[in-house]
Structures are given as C-alpha cells and as structure tokens.
Amino acid sequence: MPSPVAPNDTIAAVATAVAPGEGSVAIVRLSGPEAEAIAMVLFVAPGSQGWESHRVLYGHVCDPASGERVDEALLLLMRAPRSFTRETVVEFHCHGGLICVQRVLELVLAAGARRALPGEFSQRAFLNGRLDLTRAEAVSELVTARSRRAAQLAMAGLDGGLQQRIAALRERLLDQLAELEARVDFEDDLPPLDGAAVAAALEAVLAELQQLLRDGERGQLLRDGLRVAIVGRPNVGKSSLLNRLSRRERAIVTDLPGTTRDLVESELVLQGVPLTLLDTAGIRSTDDRVEQLGIERSRAALRSADAVLLLFDLAAGWGADDQQLREAVPDGVPLLVVGNKADQLASGVAPAPEADVCISALNGSGHEQLETALLRCCGHGDVQGLQVALNRRQQDLAAAAAASLQASLGAAREQLPWDFWTIDLRAAVRSLGEITGEEVSEAVLDRVFSRFCIGK
C-alpha cells in the first residue's frame, strides 16, 4: 500500500458492507481536520439541533451545488481526540444499498476529502497512539472471523491481552540486556554478574515464546480453517456424509454409483473450527469421459487438501481399491479413515479394523465422534482453551526472537564474553518490539494495513 500523500488530510470511505438493493443502513466515515467542516457543508439538520460532539443529528445530506436532497440520514460527530483515530471523525448513517451511499461518498469527496486507502483509519489510530499494532491487527481479524471462537480470539487481542504478554516478555529481556551491557562497559565498577541466573531468565522467556508459537498454530486454524477432501469409492456415502455434516442438502444422493461428477464444496464450523468440505467424485476405473474429469478433480483435491477423510463401506468391507486410495494420500497430510453404513452391519459383526471411526451417514450415529476425531487427526483437537494467539506475521517475529534467544544461550553455554550474549539478545528484543509496533518501519506498517478492508 502506498503511503498517504498527506498524512494530515481528511479521508473518507464507506465503512459498512453494501450490496445492490440490500442492507438497511450504510455508513460513510470521514476522519481528519476538515471532517466537521465538510459535514456542515453537506448536512442540513432542521430545527435547533446543536452540533455537539458524540451526539446524533437528524437531517438530510444535500448536494450543495443544486440543493437536492440526496438522502435522509443521521450524523454522528466525534471531535478529536475522542474517536477511533484520535482525529475528528464524522459518520453519515445513510440508507443501505448502492445508490444512496455512493452518492453521499461522491459528495464527501467532491467537498475536499480523499478516498481512504485500505486500512488507513486503523493505521491512523496506530500512528496517533490509539492502538498498538497487535490491537490494530485484531480489528481486521475480528472483521474477517469465520467462527465465534475466532471472533473471541480477536476480541482478546483487541482488549490488549496479546500486547500485554509480548510487552512483558520484552521488558524481561530488556532487564537482562541492561545488566549485560552494563557489565560490558563498567564491569570493574559493578558487582559480578551471575551468568547462570541470566541464562535461566532467558530460558524462561524462550519457553513462553515457544508456547505462544504452539498456541499461534492452533489459533491459525480458527482463522484460516481447513480444506478437508472426502474421498472414497463410488456409492460409499460421501455425499450423504457431506449433507449430514453440513446439515443441509448440498449434494445429490442416490443409490447409483458415479452420481457425483464434480467437486461440491460446503463451508461449516465444527467445534469452533471453520471447515471447507470437498465432496469428490468416487474414484474408480470408468469409460465415461465426464466421470473421468470428475475423478481427475478428485485426485487433485486429494493432493491439495489440508486433511483427507477416506470413507469406505463397512458392509462391503475394506478392499484393494480402498487400500490404493489410502496409499494415494500424500505423505504428511492428516488422514482419517471412516467406515460408513454401520447401520447395515449384521448384529455381532465387528467393524473393519482399518476404520478410525465408524458412522452411519444415514442415521447420524458416530457423528460427534467423527467431528472430534477429524480435528484431533489434524493436531487441533483442543482450541477451546486458547486465550491469545499470534497471527502469521507475529508468529514469524516470535520465531525470530526465539531463534535469537537460542543463539544467545549458545554464547552462554560456551562461556563467551558478555558482549557476545548481547548481540542476539538485542535482536530478540527488536523482534518482539516489531510485534507490538514499538520498533517498526513504515514499509512494515504499509504491508500490515494494506490487508485491511477499505473503511477500517
């Protein structure tokens, strides 16, 4: 994202999602020194309503050139510094849909505002000290959350939980760095430094960073979700299972093999984790050209999925074709083998030992066990206990800090002079500072906020 031409100008954008003919309310947001002046040019409030900060005005947005009433609206004025950006902010609460809100935005821009860049409101909030970088990123994560747990995790970041954890770790490293650097410069004038105690303090911070990295991987699942390919021979119940998990009819179900000819996708949330299920065509030898195309897409989905659910018919038993499918799953891809049609097993007949879970997609038996086993096989069986979780950018920096700490501990083990300890310790402090924004370049900020939606 290019840096704004003038960081003190007034910016504007539509701050709500709009679609043709849909939505009852849409918000046009302004921030900057001219926001109130622009609003007074465009907004006509009848009666004796006063323009007071943090009070709502009723009136009309009018075209100053023609006097035409463009929309009946509410106006909210938030004078600096009591606003999200700590600048004067004005919001026009207009009727939803495309036409009204776009006309209001056009009038705002014609009156002197500049169209906001992606994430520019949040970037100004950060630059003006309203948010640290972890809170700013949490805003974006809250907007894009795909599940309730992901939204809760974003709120924990917005409340400052992550910033406090990282800042506390950084302060502990700064304390040790100060002691080490003092000995480098004034060792003859200070009491001896206990190197073992310093190393123990660094190891404690390293352990906490490694735990944050593990939690971050689990938290990433809540943000990104998983693509799970359901594969199997024809007529083993893949489409029935998709419909059962989705709780709606997404795939056609018949007794005829080869019914599914193309990939069918369904998005759902299992135990707080967003999943995209891919119902694939049954893989078998066939002369049907259309079915062959579907089978090729099934094989491609199997190779690219985050996890594979291999379904087979318990009543028919585990066969050579099922084994070939199992062997086709790429190394390292989590695999769950599920036996279906448990309702058709004769009484007293044990299910095939190859099955990790046995279910009936028809009557729903084994459904809860399947959900738990699927998440567990992906290594993410427990995401409920997460309090805070690093995003990808933050994980990279935390990993860099951990690597620097390990290098510093290496210098300690080799009993090198204090200044060798400080080189990597200083790098670890810098990496943690980049997480919260205490040490960050303009290029990094541009990259972070360019991922935000316009209006945030």
XYZ file of C-alpha atoms in Angstrom:
456
model
C 0.000 0.000 0.000
C 1.499 3.381 -0.931
C 1.868 5.830 1.925
C -0.724 8.619 2.004
C 0.334 11.760 0.120
C -0.577 13.969 3.068
C -0.901 12.188 6.428
C -2.903 15.113 7.891
C -5.544 15.347 5.180
C -9.150 14.214 5.568
C -10.017 10.732 4.370
C -13.368 9.115 3.653
C -14.746 5.678 2.811
C -17.831 3.500 3.061
C -17.378 1.724 6.393
C -20.065 -0.951 6.016
C -20.672 -3.775 3.589
C -23.138 -2.782 0.856
C -24.809 -4.803 -1.867
C -27.299 -3.896 -4.595
C -30.735 -3.455 -3.055
C -29.692 -4.921 0.297
C -28.908 -3.551 3.748
C -30.940 -1.119 5.774
C -28.093 1.166 6.891
C -24.731 2.099 5.411
C -22.074 4.330 6.975
C -19.801 6.805 5.231
C -16.919 7.676 7.552
C -14.617 10.718 7.476
C -11.509 11.325 9.565
C -9.237 14.340 9.602
C -9.058 18.069 10.295
C -11.714 19.023 7.703
C -14.213 16.302 8.564
C -16.574 18.549 10.533
C -16.356 21.398 8.008
C -17.206 19.033 5.140
C -20.136 17.644 7.119
C -21.525 21.135 7.766
C -21.457 21.863 4.036
C -23.381 18.693 3.157
C -25.693 18.045 6.093
C -28.835 20.059 6.834
C -30.219 19.487 10.335
C -33.703 21.003 10.813
C -34.768 22.823 13.953
C -32.393 23.861 16.700
C -30.221 20.764 16.834
C -26.744 21.640 18.076
C -23.529 20.333 16.558
C -22.143 18.692 19.676
C -19.503 16.001 19.909
C -20.818 12.466 20.449
C -24.426 13.478 19.790
C -26.552 12.239 16.893
C -28.108 14.728 14.478
C -31.091 14.002 12.226
C -31.394 15.604 8.828
C -30.629 15.312 5.114
C -27.493 15.034 3.022
C -27.832 17.653 0.312
C -25.912 18.460 -2.858
C -24.562 21.987 -2.197
C -24.458 22.743 -5.923
C -28.152 22.046 -6.609
C -29.731 21.881 -3.156
C -31.066 18.395 -3.973
C -31.765 16.137 -1.020
C -29.692 13.030 -1.652
C -30.643 11.040 1.444
C -32.370 11.230 4.801
C -29.685 10.372 7.315
C -28.245 10.546 10.808
C -24.923 12.241 11.504
C -22.547 11.372 14.324
C -19.776 13.845 15.158
C -16.785 12.726 17.280
C -14.326 15.557 17.815
C -10.632 14.832 18.393
C -9.193 13.197 20.373
C -12.271 11.203 21.447
C -12.522 8.997 18.382
C -11.128 5.791 16.928
C -8.387 7.643 15.042
C -7.938 10.404 17.656
C -8.793 12.797 14.832
C -12.175 14.416 14.299
C -14.435 11.726 12.853
C -17.834 12.159 11.191
C -20.148 9.327 10.234
C -23.129 9.657 7.888
C -25.603 6.864 8.660
C -27.416 6.563 5.336
C -29.950 4.213 3.819
C -28.365 0.980 2.612
C -27.906 -0.297 -0.911
C -25.579 1.093 -3.535
C -27.094 4.291 -4.887
C -27.596 6.429 -1.769
C -24.329 5.549 -0.111
C -22.292 6.038 -3.281
C -23.866 9.452 -3.907
C -23.083 10.524 -0.342
C -19.475 9.363 -0.729
C -19.161 11.239 -4.030
C -20.370 14.453 -2.378
C -17.923 13.989 0.508
C -15.028 13.508 -1.906
C -16.108 16.499 -4.009
C -16.176 18.630 -0.841
C -12.474 18.016 -0.212
C -11.960 14.603 1.369
C -9.665 11.987 -0.129
C -10.707 8.373 -0.659
C -9.170 6.303 2.153
C -6.637 3.604 1.397
C -7.189 0.051 2.729
C -6.755 0.053 6.496
C -5.969 3.765 6.651
C -8.381 4.524 9.504
C -6.741 1.815 11.633
C -3.294 2.958 10.556
C -4.058 6.481 11.767
C -5.331 5.045 15.046
C -1.980 3.284 15.442
C 0.127 6.293 14.436
C -1.835 8.533 16.815
C -1.312 6.158 19.742
C -4.906 4.946 19.931
C -3.936 1.314 19.207
C -0.769 -0.729 19.350
C -0.071 -2.926 16.329
C -1.482 -6.104 17.873
C -4.790 -4.371 18.631
C -4.914 -2.905 15.116
C -4.424 -6.355 13.593
C -7.086 -7.736 15.931
C -9.563 -5.272 14.387
C -9.002 -6.842 10.969
C -9.184 -10.361 12.394
C -12.487 -9.558 14.124
C -13.983 -8.331 10.850
C -12.874 -11.438 8.932
C -13.611 -14.006 11.680
C -15.272 -17.131 10.294
C -16.419 -18.584 13.606
C -17.478 -17.457 17.066
C -14.233 -18.741 18.602
C -12.179 -16.831 16.025
C -14.108 -13.680 16.938
C -13.486 -14.307 20.645
C -9.782 -14.712 19.972
C -9.738 -11.455 18.015
C -11.514 -9.683 20.877
C -8.851 -10.939 23.285
C -6.260 -9.283 21.058
C -8.347 -6.128 20.809
C -8.591 -5.990 24.604
C -4.787 -5.958 24.790
C -4.161 -9.486 26.021
C -1.534 -10.232 23.374
C 0.145 -6.838 23.680
C 0.499 -7.307 27.432
C 2.041 -10.769 27.037
C 4.564 -9.638 24.436
C 5.388 -6.377 26.235
C 6.030 -8.262 29.487
C 8.406 -10.698 27.754
C 10.206 -7.818 26.062
C 10.618 -5.990 29.376
C 12.174 -9.071 30.948
C 14.664 -9.294 28.087
C 15.427 -5.586 28.353
C 16.198 -6.039 32.044
C 18.748 -8.757 31.258
C 20.155 -6.792 28.328
C 20.682 -3.757 30.567
C 22.591 -5.878 33.089
C 24.773 -7.408 30.402
C 25.549 -4.115 28.661
C 26.390 -2.505 31.995
C 28.998 -5.233 32.577
C 30.398 -4.715 29.069
C 31.011 -1.026 29.795
C 31.577 -0.903 33.587
C 32.389 -4.428 34.763
C 35.202 -3.245 37.029
C 32.838 -0.873 38.861
C 29.933 -3.302 39.364
C 29.451 -6.489 41.393
C 29.955 -9.758 39.464
C 27.045 -10.857 37.276
C 25.591 -14.336 37.800
C 25.680 -15.718 34.259
C 23.682 -18.804 35.235
C 20.857 -16.626 36.557
C 20.818 -14.579 33.324
C 20.717 -17.746 31.228
C 17.863 -19.121 33.363
C 15.902 -15.889 32.811
C 16.439 -16.131 29.046
C 15.390 -19.789 29.030
C 12.160 -18.896 30.859
C 11.296 -16.276 28.228
C 12.207 -18.734 25.466
C 9.833 -21.349 26.920
C 6.972 -18.836 26.971
C 7.690 -17.787 23.394
C 7.649 -21.404 22.253
C 4.282 -21.896 23.957
C 2.953 -18.775 22.202
C 4.142 -20.226 18.886
C 2.331 -23.501 19.552
C -0.828 -21.627 20.518
C -0.448 -19.490 17.404
C -0.526 -22.553 15.175
C -3.707 -23.740 16.851
C -5.195 -20.248 16.639
C -4.404 -20.036 12.945
C -6.769 -22.926 12.409
C -9.586 -20.798 13.835
C -8.740 -18.002 11.399
C -7.996 -19.953 8.219
C -9.902 -23.176 8.749
C -9.182 -26.425 6.924
C -9.962 -27.815 3.482
C -10.995 -31.423 4.002
C -11.418 -33.717 0.994
C -13.912 -36.554 1.399
C -12.677 -39.363 -0.871
C -13.716 -42.932 -1.439
C -15.013 -45.405 -3.951
C -18.357 -44.690 -5.633
C -21.514 -45.113 -3.565
C -19.840 -45.342 -0.151
C -21.873 -42.381 1.133
C -19.616 -39.363 0.572
C -22.457 -37.071 -0.456
C -24.655 -38.315 2.384
C -21.866 -37.540 4.836
C -21.398 -34.061 3.358
C -25.113 -33.377 3.743
C -25.095 -34.754 7.291
C -22.147 -32.585 8.378
C -23.493 -29.525 6.550
C -26.966 -30.063 7.987
C -28.453 -29.260 4.604
C -28.791 -30.874 1.192
C -25.750 -29.774 -0.810
C -25.069 -32.960 -2.769
C -27.364 -35.278 -4.735
C -27.711 -38.657 -3.060
C -28.805 -41.777 -4.968
C -28.030 -45.486 -4.936
C -26.343 -45.171 -8.332
C -22.531 -45.221 -8.379
C -20.916 -42.246 -10.086
C -23.667 -39.754 -9.189
C -21.204 -37.020 -8.144
C -19.420 -35.823 -11.271
C -17.757 -32.662 -9.908
C -16.444 -31.187 -6.683
C -19.118 -29.968 -4.292
C -17.946 -27.584 -1.561
C -19.655 -26.834 1.724
C -18.462 -24.458 4.440
C -19.297 -25.165 8.058
C -17.933 -24.748 11.579
C -17.101 -27.783 13.719
C -16.382 -27.113 17.397
C -15.341 -23.566 16.556
C -13.124 -24.519 13.603
C -14.128 -23.371 10.077
C -14.012 -26.230 7.566
C -14.472 -26.390 3.827
C -15.622 -29.903 2.948
C -14.980 -31.135 -0.585
C -17.317 -33.875 -1.768
C -15.371 -35.570 -4.559
C -16.410 -37.896 -7.324
C -15.979 -41.571 -6.466
C -12.599 -42.792 -7.715
C -12.807 -45.887 -9.925
C -11.992 -47.062 -13.443
C -14.599 -45.842 -15.928
C -15.036 -45.173 -19.640
C -17.414 -42.273 -19.001
C -15.494 -39.170 -20.117
C -17.481 -36.812 -17.878
C -16.970 -39.049 -14.852
C -13.251 -39.292 -15.704
C -12.972 -35.500 -15.480
C -14.644 -35.572 -12.076
C -12.264 -38.284 -10.905
C -9.247 -36.233 -12.016
C -10.548 -33.303 -9.998
C -10.996 -35.641 -7.049
C -7.354 -36.701 -7.274
C -6.282 -33.039 -7.451
C -8.379 -32.224 -4.370
C -6.821 -35.155 -2.540
C -3.327 -33.790 -3.274
C -4.122 -30.199 -2.243
C -6.344 -30.725 0.825
C -5.233 -29.872 4.365
C -6.715 -33.164 5.524
C -8.324 -36.213 3.908
C -11.345 -38.143 5.122
C -11.284 -41.559 3.454
C -14.735 -43.128 3.538
C -15.381 -46.817 2.905
C -18.376 -49.145 3.122
C -18.342 -51.183 6.353
C -20.905 -53.592 4.962
C -18.720 -54.324 1.928
C -15.518 -54.381 3.984
C -12.079 -52.925 3.310
C -10.931 -53.747 -0.207
C -7.949 -53.357 -2.520
C -9.433 -50.167 -4.023
C -9.716 -48.633 -0.553
C -6.086 -49.505 0.139
C -4.985 -47.890 -3.128
C -6.797 -44.695 -2.149
C -5.104 -44.738 1.243
C -1.711 -45.063 -0.417
C -2.525 -42.153 -2.747
C -2.817 -39.697 0.151
C 0.349 -37.538 0.113
C 2.846 -38.016 2.924
C 2.312 -35.595 5.791
C -1.364 -34.929 5.021
C -3.568 -35.860 8.022
C -5.768 -38.849 7.168
C -8.899 -40.107 8.919
C -10.285 -43.454 7.750
C -14.034 -43.599 8.352
C -16.223 -46.653 7.992
C -19.749 -45.766 6.841
C -23.043 -47.686 6.829
C -22.584 -49.029 10.353
C -26.378 -49.401 10.416
C -26.071 -52.151 7.777
C -23.656 -54.327 9.763
C -25.163 -57.558 10.969
C -25.588 -57.854 14.714
C -22.407 -59.030 16.422
C -20.204 -58.412 13.359
C -17.088 -56.401 14.270
C -16.280 -53.433 12.020
C -13.177 -53.485 9.832
C -10.027 -52.776 11.882
C -8.887 -50.211 9.297
C -11.593 -47.764 10.454
C -10.544 -44.998 12.834
C -14.215 -44.113 13.329
C -17.434 -45.935 12.426
C -20.543 -43.961 11.495
C -23.843 -44.065 9.734
C -24.287 -41.063 7.468
C -27.918 -42.166 7.108
C -29.000 -42.004 10.759
C -26.183 -39.860 12.210
C -24.661 -42.383 14.597
C -20.998 -41.676 15.332
C -21.387 -38.076 14.152
C -19.895 -36.413 17.246
C -17.015 -38.901 17.427
C -16.251 -38.159 13.773
C -16.054 -34.408 14.390
C -13.709 -34.837 17.351
C -11.525 -37.384 15.555
C -11.237 -35.201 12.457
C -9.952 -32.228 14.430
C -7.674 -34.420 16.519
C -6.070 -36.067 13.493
C -5.176 -32.590 12.236
C -3.441 -31.862 15.541
C -6.008 -29.297 16.630
C -8.322 -31.203 18.906
C -8.397 -28.517 21.587
C -8.769 -24.882 20.600
C -11.232 -24.005 23.321
C -8.591 -23.181 25.923
C -6.786 -20.582 23.814
C -6.691 -17.118 25.350
C -4.499 -15.304 22.826
C -2.931 -16.428 19.553
C -0.313 -14.901 17.278
C -1.151 -14.338 13.624
C 1.267 -15.304 10.832
C 3.256 -12.055 10.916
C 3.515 -12.210 14.673
C 4.494 -15.886 14.598
C 7.363 -15.149 12.209
C 8.676 -12.434 14.533
C 8.224 -14.558 17.654
C 10.083 -17.411 15.937
C 12.891 -14.984 15.051
C 13.031 -13.822 18.678
C 13.164 -17.449 19.871
C 16.000 -18.233 17.449
C 17.932 -15.184 18.683
C 17.448 -16.278 22.296
C 18.732 -19.742 21.465
C 21.816 -18.171 19.878
C 22.362 -16.017 22.955
C 22.047 -19.094 25.177
C 24.587 -20.791 22.946
C 27.034 -17.998 23.760
C 26.242 -18.549 27.429
C 26.953 -22.271 27.230
C 30.285 -21.576 25.556
C 31.041 -19.029 28.292
C 31.802 -16.304 25.775
C 32.250 -12.675 26.927
C 29.104 -10.679 27.817
C 29.075 -8.687 24.573
C 28.557 -11.929 22.605
C 25.420 -12.536 24.653
C 24.046 -9.082 23.889
C 24.233 -9.307 20.070
C 21.443 -11.880 19.721
C 19.587 -10.689 22.806
C 19.262 -7.254 21.236
C 17.859 -8.888 18.074
C 15.260 -10.749 20.154
C 14.156 -7.500 21.810
C 13.835 -5.876 18.397
C 11.702 -8.732 17.016
C 9.289 -8.538 19.942
C 9.103 -4.763 19.502
C 8.038 -5.288 15.892
C 5.111 -7.422 17.052
C 3.607 -4.594 19.116
C 4.821 -1.777 16.855
C 7.322 -0.298 19.300
C 10.023 -0.922 16.699
C 8.588 -0.996 13.202
C 9.337 0.577 9.832
C 6.950 2.443 7.566
C 7.230 -0.345 4.986
C 6.074 -2.913 7.553
C 3.117 -0.722 8.514
C 2.102 -0.319 4.884
C 2.233 -4.076 4.400
C 0.189 -4.777 7.544
C -2.572 -2.266 6.895
C -2.852 -2.968 3.161
C -4.515 -6.278 4.117
C -7.375 -4.428 5.843
C -10.636 -3.674 4.108
C -11.280 -0.108 2.965
C -13.174 1.800 5.664
C -11.406 0.091 8.570
